Short mmCIF file of N, CA and C in Angstrom, two decimals:
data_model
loop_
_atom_site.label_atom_id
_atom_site.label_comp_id
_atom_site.label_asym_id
_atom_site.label_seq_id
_atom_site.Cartn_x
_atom_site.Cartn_y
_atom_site.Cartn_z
N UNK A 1 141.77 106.48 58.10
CA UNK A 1 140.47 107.07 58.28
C UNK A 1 139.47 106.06 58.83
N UNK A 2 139.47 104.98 58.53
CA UNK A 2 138.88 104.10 59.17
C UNK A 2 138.72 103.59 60.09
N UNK A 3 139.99 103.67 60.73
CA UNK A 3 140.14 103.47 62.22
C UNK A 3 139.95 104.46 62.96
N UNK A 4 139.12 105.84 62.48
CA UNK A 4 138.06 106.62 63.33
C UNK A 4 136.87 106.01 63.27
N UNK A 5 136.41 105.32 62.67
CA UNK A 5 135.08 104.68 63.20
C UNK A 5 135.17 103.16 63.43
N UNK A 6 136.25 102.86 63.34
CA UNK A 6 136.11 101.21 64.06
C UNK A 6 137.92 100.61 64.23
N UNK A 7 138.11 101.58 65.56
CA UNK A 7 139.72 101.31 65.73
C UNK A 7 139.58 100.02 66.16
N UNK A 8 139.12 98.76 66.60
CA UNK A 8 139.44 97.21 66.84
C UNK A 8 138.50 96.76 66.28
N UNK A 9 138.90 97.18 65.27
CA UNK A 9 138.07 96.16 64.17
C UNK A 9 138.95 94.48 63.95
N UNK A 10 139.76 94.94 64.53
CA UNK A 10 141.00 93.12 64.07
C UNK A 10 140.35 92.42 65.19
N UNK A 11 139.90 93.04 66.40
CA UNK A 11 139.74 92.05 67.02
C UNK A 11 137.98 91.63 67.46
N UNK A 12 137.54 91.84 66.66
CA UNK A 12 135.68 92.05 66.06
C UNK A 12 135.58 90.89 65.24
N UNK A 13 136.50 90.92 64.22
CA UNK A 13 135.66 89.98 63.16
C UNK A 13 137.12 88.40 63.29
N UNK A 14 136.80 87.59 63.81
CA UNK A 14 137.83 86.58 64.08
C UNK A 14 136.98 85.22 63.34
N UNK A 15 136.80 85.33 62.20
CA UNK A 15 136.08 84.31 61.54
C UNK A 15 136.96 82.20 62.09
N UNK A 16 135.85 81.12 62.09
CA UNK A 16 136.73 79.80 62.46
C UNK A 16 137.44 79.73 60.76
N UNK A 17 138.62 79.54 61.07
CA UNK A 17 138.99 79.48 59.51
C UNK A 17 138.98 78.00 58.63
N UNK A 18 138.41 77.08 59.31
CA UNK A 18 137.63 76.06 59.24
C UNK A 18 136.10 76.30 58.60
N UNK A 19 135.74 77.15 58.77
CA UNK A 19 134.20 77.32 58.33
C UNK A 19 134.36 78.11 56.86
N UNK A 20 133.28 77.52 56.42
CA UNK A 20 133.55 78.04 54.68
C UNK A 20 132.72 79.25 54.47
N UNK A 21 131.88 79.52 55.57
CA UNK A 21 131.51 80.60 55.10
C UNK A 21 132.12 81.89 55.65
N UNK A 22 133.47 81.81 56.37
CA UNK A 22 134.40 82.84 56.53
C UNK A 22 135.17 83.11 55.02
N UNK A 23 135.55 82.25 54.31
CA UNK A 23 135.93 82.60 52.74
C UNK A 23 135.19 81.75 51.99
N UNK A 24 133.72 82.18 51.18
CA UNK A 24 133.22 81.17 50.49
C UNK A 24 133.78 81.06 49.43
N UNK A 25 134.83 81.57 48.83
CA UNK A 25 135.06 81.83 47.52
C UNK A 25 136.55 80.33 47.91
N UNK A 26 136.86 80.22 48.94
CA UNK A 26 137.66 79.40 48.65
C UNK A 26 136.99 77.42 49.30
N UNK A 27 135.84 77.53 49.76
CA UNK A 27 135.37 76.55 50.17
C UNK A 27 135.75 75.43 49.26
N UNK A 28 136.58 73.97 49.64
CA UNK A 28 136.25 73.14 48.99
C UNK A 28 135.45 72.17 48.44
N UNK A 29 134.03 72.29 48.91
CA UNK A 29 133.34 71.84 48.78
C UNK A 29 131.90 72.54 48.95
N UNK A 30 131.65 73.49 48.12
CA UNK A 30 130.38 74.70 47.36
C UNK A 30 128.82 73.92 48.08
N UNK A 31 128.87 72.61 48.06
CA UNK A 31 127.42 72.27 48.30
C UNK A 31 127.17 72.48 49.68
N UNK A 32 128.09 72.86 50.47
CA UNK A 32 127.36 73.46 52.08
C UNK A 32 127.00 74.50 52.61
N UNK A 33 127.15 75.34 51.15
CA UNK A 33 126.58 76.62 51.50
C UNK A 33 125.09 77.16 51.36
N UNK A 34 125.21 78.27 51.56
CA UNK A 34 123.52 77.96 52.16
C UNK A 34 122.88 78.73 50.65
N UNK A 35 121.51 78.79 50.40
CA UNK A 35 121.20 79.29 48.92
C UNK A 35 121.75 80.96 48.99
N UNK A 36 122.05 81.35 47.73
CA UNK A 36 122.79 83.21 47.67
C UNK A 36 122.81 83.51 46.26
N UNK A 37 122.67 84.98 46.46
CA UNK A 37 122.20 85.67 45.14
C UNK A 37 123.17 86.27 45.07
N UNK A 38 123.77 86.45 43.53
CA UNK A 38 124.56 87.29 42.95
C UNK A 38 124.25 88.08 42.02
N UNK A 39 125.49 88.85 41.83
CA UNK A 39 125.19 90.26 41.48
C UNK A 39 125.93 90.67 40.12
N UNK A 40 125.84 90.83 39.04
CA UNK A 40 127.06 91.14 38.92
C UNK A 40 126.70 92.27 37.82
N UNK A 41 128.12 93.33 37.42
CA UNK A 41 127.45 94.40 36.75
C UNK A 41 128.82 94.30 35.11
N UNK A 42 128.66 95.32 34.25
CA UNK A 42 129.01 94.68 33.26
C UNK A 42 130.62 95.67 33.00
N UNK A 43 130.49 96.60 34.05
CA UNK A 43 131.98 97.37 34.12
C UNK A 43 132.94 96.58 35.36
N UNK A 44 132.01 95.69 36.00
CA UNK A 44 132.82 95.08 37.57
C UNK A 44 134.16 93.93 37.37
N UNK A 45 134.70 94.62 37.95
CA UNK A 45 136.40 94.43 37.63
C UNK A 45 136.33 92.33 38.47
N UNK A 46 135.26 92.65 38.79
CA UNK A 46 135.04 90.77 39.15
C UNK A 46 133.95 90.18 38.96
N UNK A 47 133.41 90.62 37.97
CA UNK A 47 132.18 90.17 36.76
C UNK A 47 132.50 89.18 36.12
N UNK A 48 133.24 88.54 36.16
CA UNK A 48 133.46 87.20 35.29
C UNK A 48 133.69 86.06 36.57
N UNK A 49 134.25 86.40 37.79
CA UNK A 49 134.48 85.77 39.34
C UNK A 49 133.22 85.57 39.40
N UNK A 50 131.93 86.11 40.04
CA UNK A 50 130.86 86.22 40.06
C UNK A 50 130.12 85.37 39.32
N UNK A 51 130.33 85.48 37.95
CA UNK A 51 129.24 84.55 37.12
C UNK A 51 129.80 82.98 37.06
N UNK A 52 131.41 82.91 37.47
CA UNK A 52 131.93 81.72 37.72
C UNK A 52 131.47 81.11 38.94
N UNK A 53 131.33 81.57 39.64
CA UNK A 53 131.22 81.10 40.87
C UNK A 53 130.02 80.72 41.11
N UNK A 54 128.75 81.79 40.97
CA UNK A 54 127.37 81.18 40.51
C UNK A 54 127.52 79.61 40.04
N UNK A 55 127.68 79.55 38.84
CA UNK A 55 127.96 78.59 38.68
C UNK A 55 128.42 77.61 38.81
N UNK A 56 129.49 77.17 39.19
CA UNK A 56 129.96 76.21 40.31
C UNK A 56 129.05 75.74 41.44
N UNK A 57 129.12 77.01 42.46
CA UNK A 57 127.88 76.78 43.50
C UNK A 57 126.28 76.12 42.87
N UNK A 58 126.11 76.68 42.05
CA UNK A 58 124.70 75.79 41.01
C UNK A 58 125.07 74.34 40.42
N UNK A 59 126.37 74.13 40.22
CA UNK A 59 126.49 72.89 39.51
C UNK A 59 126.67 71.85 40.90
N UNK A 60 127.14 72.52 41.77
CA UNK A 60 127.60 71.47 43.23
C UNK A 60 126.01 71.52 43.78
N UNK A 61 124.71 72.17 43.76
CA UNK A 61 123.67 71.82 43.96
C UNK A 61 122.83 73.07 45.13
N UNK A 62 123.81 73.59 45.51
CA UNK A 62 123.38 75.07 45.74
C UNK A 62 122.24 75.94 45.31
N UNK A 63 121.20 76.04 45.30
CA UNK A 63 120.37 77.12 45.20
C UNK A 63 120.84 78.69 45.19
N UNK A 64 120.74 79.42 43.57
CA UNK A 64 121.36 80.51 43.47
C UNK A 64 120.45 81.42 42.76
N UNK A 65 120.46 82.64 42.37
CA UNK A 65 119.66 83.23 42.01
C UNK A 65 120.98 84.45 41.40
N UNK A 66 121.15 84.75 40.45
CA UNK A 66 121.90 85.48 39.50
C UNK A 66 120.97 86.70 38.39
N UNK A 67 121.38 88.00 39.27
CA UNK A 67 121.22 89.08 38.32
C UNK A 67 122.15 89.72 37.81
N UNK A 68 122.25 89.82 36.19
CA UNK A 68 123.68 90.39 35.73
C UNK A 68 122.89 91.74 35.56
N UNK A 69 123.98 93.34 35.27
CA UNK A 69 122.93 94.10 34.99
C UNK A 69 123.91 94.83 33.74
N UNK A 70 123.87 95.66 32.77
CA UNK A 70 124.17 96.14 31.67
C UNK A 70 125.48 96.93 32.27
#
């Protein structure tokens, strides 16, 4: 179904896979990213990813801003 509204989509999004902000979640080194707000909610199946990661990115010196919500 998706590929009725965006049949080359593979060849659209070709992130450098060198650059960390194509996967920030696997960057080795969190302090080059740029400041980012998270989200996280209290049924979200990656609500504990989220508040980890905040953190990390805050402890490596990152500017973050974290709303959990009920």
């Amino acid at each position: 179904m998706l590929t009725n509204y965006a049949p080359n989509r593979s060849g659209i999004y070709k992130p450098d896979p060198n650059c960390p902000l194509a996967d920030p979640v696997a960057t080795p080194n969190p302090s080059v990213m740029p400041k980012t707000y998270f989200q996280a909610c209290g049924l979200d199946p990656f609500r504990n990813c989220t508040l980890i990661m905040e953190k990390v990115w805050r402890d490596a010196g990152v500017r973050t801003k974290l709303d959990v919500y009920p």
